[in-house]
Short mmCIF file of C-alpha atoms in Angstrom, two decimals:
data_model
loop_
_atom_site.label_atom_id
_atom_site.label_comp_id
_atom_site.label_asym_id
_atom_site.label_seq_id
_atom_site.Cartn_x
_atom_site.Cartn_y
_atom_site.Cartn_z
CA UNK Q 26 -13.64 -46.42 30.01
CA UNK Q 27 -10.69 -45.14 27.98
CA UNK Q 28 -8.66 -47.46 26.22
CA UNK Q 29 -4.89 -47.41 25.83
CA UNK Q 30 -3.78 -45.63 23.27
CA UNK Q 31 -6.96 -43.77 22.24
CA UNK Q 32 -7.17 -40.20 22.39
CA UNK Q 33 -9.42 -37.94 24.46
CA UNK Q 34 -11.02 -36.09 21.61
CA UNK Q 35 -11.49 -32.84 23.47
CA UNK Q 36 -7.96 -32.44 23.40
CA UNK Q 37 -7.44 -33.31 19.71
CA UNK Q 38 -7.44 -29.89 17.92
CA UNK Q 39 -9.42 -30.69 14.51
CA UNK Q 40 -7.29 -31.70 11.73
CA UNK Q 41 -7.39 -28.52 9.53
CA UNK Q 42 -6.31 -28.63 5.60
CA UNK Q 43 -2.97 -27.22 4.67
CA UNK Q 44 -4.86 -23.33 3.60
CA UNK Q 45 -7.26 -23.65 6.23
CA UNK Q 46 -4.49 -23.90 8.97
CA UNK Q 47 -2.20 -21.14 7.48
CA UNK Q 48 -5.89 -19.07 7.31
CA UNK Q 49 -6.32 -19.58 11.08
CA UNK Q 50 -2.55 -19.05 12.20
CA UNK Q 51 -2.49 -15.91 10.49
CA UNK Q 52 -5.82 -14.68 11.92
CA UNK Q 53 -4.64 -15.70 15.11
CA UNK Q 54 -1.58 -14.24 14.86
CA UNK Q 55 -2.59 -10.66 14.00
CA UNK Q 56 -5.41 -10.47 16.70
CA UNK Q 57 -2.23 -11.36 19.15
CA UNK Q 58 -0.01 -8.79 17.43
CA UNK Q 59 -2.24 -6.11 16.74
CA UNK Q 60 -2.73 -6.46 20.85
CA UNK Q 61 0.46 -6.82 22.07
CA UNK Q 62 3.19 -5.88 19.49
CA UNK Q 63 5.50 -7.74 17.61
CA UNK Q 64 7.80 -8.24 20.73
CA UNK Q 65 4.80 -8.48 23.33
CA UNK Q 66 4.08 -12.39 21.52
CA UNK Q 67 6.04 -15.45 21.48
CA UNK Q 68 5.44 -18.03 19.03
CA UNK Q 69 4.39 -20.54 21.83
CA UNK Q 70 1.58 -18.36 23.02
CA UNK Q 71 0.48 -18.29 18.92
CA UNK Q 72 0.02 -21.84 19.11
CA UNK Q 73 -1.21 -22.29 22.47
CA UNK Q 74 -4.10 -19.90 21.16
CA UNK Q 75 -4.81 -21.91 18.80
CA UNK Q 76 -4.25 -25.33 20.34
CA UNK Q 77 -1.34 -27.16 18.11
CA UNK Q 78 1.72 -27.66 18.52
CA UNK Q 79 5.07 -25.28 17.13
CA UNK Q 80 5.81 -27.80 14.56
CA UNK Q 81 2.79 -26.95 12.88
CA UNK Q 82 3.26 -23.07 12.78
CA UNK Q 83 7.22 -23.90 11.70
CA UNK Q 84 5.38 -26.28 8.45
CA UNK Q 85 4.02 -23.11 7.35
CA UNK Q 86 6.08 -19.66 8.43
CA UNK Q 87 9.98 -20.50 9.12
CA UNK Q 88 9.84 -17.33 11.75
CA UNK Q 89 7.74 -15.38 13.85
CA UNK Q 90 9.39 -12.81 11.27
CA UNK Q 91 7.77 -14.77 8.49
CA UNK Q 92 4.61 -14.91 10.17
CA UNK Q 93 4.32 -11.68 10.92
CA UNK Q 94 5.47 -10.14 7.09
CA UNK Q 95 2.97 -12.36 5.85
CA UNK Q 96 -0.21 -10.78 7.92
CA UNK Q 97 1.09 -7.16 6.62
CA UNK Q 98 1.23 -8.81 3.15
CA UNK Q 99 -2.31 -10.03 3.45
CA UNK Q 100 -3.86 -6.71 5.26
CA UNK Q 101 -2.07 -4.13 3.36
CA UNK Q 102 -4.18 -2.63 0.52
CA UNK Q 103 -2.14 -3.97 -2.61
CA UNK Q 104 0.17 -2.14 -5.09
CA UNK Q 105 -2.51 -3.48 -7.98
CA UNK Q 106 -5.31 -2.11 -6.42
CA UNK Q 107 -3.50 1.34 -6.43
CA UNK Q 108 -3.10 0.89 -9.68
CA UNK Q 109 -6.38 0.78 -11.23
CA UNK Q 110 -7.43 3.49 -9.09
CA UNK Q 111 -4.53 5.56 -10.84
CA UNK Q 112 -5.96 4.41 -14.01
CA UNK Q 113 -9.70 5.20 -13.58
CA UNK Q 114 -11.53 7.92 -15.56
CA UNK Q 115 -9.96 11.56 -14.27
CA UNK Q 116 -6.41 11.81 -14.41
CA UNK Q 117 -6.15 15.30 -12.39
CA UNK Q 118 -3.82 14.95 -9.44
CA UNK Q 119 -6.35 15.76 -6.95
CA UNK Q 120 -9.03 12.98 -7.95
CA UNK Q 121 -6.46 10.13 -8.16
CA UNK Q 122 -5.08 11.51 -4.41
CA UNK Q 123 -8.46 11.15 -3.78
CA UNK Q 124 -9.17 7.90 -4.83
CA UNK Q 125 -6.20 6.04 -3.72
CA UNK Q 126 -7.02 7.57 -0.04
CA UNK Q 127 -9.91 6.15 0.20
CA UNK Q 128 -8.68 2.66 -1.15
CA UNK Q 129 -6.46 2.91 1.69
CA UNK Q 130 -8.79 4.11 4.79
CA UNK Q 131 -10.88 0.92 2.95
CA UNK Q 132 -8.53 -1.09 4.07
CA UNK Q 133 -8.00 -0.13 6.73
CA UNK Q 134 -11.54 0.32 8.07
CA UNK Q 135 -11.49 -4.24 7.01
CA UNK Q 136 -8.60 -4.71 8.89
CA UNK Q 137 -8.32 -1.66 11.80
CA UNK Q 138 -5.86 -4.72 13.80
CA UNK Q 139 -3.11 -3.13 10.88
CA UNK Q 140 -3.53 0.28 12.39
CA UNK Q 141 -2.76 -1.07 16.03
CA UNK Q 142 0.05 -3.08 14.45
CA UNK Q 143 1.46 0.35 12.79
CA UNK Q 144 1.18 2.33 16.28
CA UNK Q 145 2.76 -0.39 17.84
CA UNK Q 146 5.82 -0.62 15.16
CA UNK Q 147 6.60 2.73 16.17
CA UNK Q 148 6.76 1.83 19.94
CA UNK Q 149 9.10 -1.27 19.82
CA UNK Q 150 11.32 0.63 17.06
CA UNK Q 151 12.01 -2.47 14.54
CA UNK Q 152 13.48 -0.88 12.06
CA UNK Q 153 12.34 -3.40 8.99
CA UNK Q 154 8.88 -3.10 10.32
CA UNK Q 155 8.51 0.81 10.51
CA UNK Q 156 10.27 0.98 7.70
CA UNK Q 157 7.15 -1.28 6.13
CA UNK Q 158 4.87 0.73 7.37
CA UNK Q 159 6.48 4.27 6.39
CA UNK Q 160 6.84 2.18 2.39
CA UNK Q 161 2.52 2.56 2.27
CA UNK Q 162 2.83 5.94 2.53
CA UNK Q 163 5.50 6.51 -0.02
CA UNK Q 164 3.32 6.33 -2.94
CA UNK Q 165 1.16 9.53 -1.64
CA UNK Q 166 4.35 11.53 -0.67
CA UNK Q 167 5.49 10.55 -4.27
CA UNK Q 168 2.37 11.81 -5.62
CA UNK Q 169 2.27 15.17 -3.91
CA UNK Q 170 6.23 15.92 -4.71
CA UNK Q 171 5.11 15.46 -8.58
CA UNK Q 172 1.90 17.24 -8.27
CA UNK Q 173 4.21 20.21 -7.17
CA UNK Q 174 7.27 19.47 -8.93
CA UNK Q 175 7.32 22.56 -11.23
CA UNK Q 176 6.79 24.89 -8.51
CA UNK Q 177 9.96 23.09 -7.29
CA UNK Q 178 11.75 23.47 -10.27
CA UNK Q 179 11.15 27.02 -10.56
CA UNK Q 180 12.34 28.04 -7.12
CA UNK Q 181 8.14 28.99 -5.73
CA UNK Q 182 7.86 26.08 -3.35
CA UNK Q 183 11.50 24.84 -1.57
CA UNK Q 184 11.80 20.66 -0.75
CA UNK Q 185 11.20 21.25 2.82
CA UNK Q 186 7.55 22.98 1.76
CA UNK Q 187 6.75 19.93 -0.15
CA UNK Q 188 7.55 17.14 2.59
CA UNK Q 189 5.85 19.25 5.66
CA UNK Q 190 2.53 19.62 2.85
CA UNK Q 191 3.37 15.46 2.71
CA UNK Q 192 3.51 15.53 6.55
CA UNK Q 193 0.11 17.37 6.75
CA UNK Q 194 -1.47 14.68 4.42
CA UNK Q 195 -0.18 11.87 6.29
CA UNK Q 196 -1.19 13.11 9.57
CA UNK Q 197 -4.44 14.44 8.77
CA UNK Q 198 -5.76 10.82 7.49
CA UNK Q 199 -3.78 8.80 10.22
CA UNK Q 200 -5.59 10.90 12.67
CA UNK Q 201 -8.52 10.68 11.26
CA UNK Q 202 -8.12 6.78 11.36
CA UNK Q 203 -7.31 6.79 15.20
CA UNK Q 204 -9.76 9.05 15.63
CA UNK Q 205 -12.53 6.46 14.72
CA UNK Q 206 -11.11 3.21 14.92
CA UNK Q 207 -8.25 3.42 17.85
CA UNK Q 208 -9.77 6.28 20.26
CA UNK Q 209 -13.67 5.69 18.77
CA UNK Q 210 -13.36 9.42 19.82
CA UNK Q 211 -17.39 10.33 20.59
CA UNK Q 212 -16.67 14.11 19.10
CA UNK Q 213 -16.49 11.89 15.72
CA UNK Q 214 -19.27 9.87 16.16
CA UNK Q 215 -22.13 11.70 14.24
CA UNK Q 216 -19.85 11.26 11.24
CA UNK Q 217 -18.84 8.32 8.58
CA UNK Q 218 -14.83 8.09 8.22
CA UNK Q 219 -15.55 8.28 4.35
CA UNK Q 220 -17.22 11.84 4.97
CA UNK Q 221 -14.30 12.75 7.07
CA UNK Q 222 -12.01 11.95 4.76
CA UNK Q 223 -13.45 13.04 2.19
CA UNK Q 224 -13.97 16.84 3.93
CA UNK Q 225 -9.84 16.37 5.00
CA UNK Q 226 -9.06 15.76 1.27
CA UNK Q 227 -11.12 18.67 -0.42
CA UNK Q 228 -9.81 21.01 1.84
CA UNK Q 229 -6.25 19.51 1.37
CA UNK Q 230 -6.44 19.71 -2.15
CA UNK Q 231 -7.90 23.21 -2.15
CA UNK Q 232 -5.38 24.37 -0.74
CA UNK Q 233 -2.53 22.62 -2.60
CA UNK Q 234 -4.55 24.22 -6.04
CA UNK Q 235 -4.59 27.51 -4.48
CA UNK Q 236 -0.59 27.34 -4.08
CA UNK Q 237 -0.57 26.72 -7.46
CA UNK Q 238 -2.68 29.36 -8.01
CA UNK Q 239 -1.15 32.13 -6.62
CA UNK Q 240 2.31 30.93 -6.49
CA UNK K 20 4.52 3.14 -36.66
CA UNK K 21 5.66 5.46 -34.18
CA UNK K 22 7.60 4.96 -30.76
CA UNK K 23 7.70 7.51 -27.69
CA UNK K 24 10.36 7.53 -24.78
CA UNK K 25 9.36 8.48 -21.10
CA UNK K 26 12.14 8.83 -18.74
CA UNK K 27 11.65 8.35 -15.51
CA UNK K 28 15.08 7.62 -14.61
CA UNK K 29 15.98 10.23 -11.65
CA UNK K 30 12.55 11.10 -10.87
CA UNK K 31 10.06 9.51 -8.36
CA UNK K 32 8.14 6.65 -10.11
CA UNK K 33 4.78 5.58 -8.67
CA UNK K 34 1.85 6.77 -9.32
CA UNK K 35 3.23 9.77 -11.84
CA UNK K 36 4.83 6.61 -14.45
CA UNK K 37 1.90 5.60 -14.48
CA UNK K 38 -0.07 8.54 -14.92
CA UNK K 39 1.96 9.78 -18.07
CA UNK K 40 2.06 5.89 -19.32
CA UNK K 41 -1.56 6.57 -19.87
CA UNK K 42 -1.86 9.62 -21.02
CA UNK K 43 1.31 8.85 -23.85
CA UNK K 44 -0.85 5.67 -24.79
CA UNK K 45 -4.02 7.84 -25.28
CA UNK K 46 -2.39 9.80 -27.16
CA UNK K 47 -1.02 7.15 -29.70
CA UNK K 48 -2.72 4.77 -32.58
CA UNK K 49 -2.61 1.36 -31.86
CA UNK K 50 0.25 -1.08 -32.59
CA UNK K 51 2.54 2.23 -31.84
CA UNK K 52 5.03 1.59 -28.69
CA UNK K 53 6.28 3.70 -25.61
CA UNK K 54 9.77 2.97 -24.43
CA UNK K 55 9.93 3.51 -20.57
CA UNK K 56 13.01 4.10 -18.93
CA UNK K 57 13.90 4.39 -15.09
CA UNK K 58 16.01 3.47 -12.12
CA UNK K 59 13.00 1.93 -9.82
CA UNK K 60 12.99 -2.41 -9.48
CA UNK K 61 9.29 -1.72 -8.43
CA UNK K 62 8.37 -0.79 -11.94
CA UNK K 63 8.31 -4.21 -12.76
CA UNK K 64 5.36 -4.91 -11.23
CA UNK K 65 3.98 -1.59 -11.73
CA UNK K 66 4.47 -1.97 -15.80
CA UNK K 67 3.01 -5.46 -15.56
CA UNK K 68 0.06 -4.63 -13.51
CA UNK K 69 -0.98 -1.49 -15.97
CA UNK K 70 -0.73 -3.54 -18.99
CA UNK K 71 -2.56 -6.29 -17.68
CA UNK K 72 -5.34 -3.76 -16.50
CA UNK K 73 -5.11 -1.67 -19.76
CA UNK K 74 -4.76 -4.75 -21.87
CA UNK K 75 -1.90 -2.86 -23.32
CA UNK K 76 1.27 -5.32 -24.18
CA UNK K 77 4.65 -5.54 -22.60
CA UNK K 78 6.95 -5.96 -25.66
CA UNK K 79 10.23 -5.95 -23.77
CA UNK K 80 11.65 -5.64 -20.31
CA UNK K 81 14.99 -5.20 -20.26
CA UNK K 82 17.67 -4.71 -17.65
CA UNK K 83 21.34 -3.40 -17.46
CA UNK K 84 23.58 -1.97 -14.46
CA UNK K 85 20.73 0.03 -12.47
CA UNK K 86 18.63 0.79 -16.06
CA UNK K 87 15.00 -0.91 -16.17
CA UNK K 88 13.82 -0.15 -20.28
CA UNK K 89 9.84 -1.34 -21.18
CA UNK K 90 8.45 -1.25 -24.35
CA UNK K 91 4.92 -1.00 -24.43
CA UNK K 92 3.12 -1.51 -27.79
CA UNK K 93 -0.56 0.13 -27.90
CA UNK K 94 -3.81 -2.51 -27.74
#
């Protein structure tokens, strides 16, 4: 018999602590994005997927804007971690181009949902959010443009050289990402993204020292 | 003591500030400073960050109009 004013407890969602709850509405949150885009999700069906009410998502992220800013905060490979790659033992442009690629397909690889969430930024056209997305590549474009800076300077290599060399880095390791985590393309298969990348970046950077070379 | 200048003001920032922070600091004795200058907000963070990994220490930040100076004195 159910009394009045007691509570049928398999409708009570379990009380959650404050970082617990945030933990879960994020996770949430970026399996529904990373499925149906930023637009494709309402904040009701958020908390209907997780069973509380919007009060509860509005305690912790004023906006579905908010919410979704902080999931790219929390999958994108940090600034920091950059960083110290930068920093570690050989300081030739190659091997820290190197390293900070694979910090990023490492990344990626623990959180492919930001990869669907990047493919789908560029369908729906927000501008703030492509604009995110296009900021994690600045750093390597930045890199490149320095690594090739004097040939700039001394009229070998012209701007427009530099960003479609940037434009071949960016889509060789974005491909390479799709390739294994958004098409799980079976031509692939037999080989580990790491080896993959690491084949696209020797032969990248080959070529960028042979331009130096012979320029 | 001695102190170096690298200007990054006009020129793309991350990862090459970095890069030449570290090579400068190599090159220098301890206690002796590196005066950073640039344009970019995100150096902020990006000066912080390298001195906390390379226990160097942030002396002074300073900033003026669109002019970000660091002073960086050698571990």
């Amino acid at each position: 018999m159910k009394l009045k004013g007691s509570v049928d407890k398999n409708k009570v969602k379990k009380r959650l602590k404050g970082e617990d709850r945030k933990k879960e509405i994020i996770s949430v949150a970026k399996r529904l994005f990373a499925q149906k885009g930023f637009y494709g999700v309402t904040v009701d069906q958020i908390v209907d997927a997780i069973g509380v009410s919007p009060a509860v998502l509005y305690r912790y992220f004023s906006s579905k804007e908010s919410l979704y800013n902080a999931i790219l905060d929390e999958i994108s490979c940090k600034r920091e971690d950059y960083i110290a790659a930068v920093l570690e033992e050989s300081d030739d442009y190659g091997s820290i181009l190197k390293r900070m690629s694979l910090l990023y397909v490492k990344s990626i690889e623990k959180e492919q949902d930001y990869l669907r969430m990047e493919l789908y930024s560029g369908l729906e056209g927000n501008k703030a959010i492509v604009n995110f997305f296009e900021n994690r590549w600045k750093p390597f474009m930045d890199l490149i443009e320095d690594w090739l800076k004097e040939e700039v300077t001394t009229g070998k290599l012209t701007k427009s050289d530099i960003k479609s060399l940037c434009l071949l880095f960016q889509g060789m390791i974005r491909e390479a990402l799709y390739a294994k985590f958004i098409y799980k393309s079976s031509y692939y298969e037999d080989i580990s993204i790491y080896d993959l990348i690491h084949k696209l970046l020797d032969q990248f950077i080959n070529n960028i020292n042979c331009i130096k070379k012979h320029l | 003591m001695e102190e170096k200048i690298l200007d990054f003001r006009g020129r793309c920032n991350f990862p090459a500030l970095i890069i030449e922070a570290k090579k400068l600091l190599i090159s220098l004795e301890s206690g002796d400073r590196i005066c950073i200058l640039t344009f970019d907000p995100n150096a902020i963070n990006d000066i912080n960050a390298f001195c906390r990994l390379t226990k160097n220490e942030l002396v002074k930040t300073e900033h003026e109009n669109e002019e970000y100076k660091f002073i960086i004195r050698k571990f």
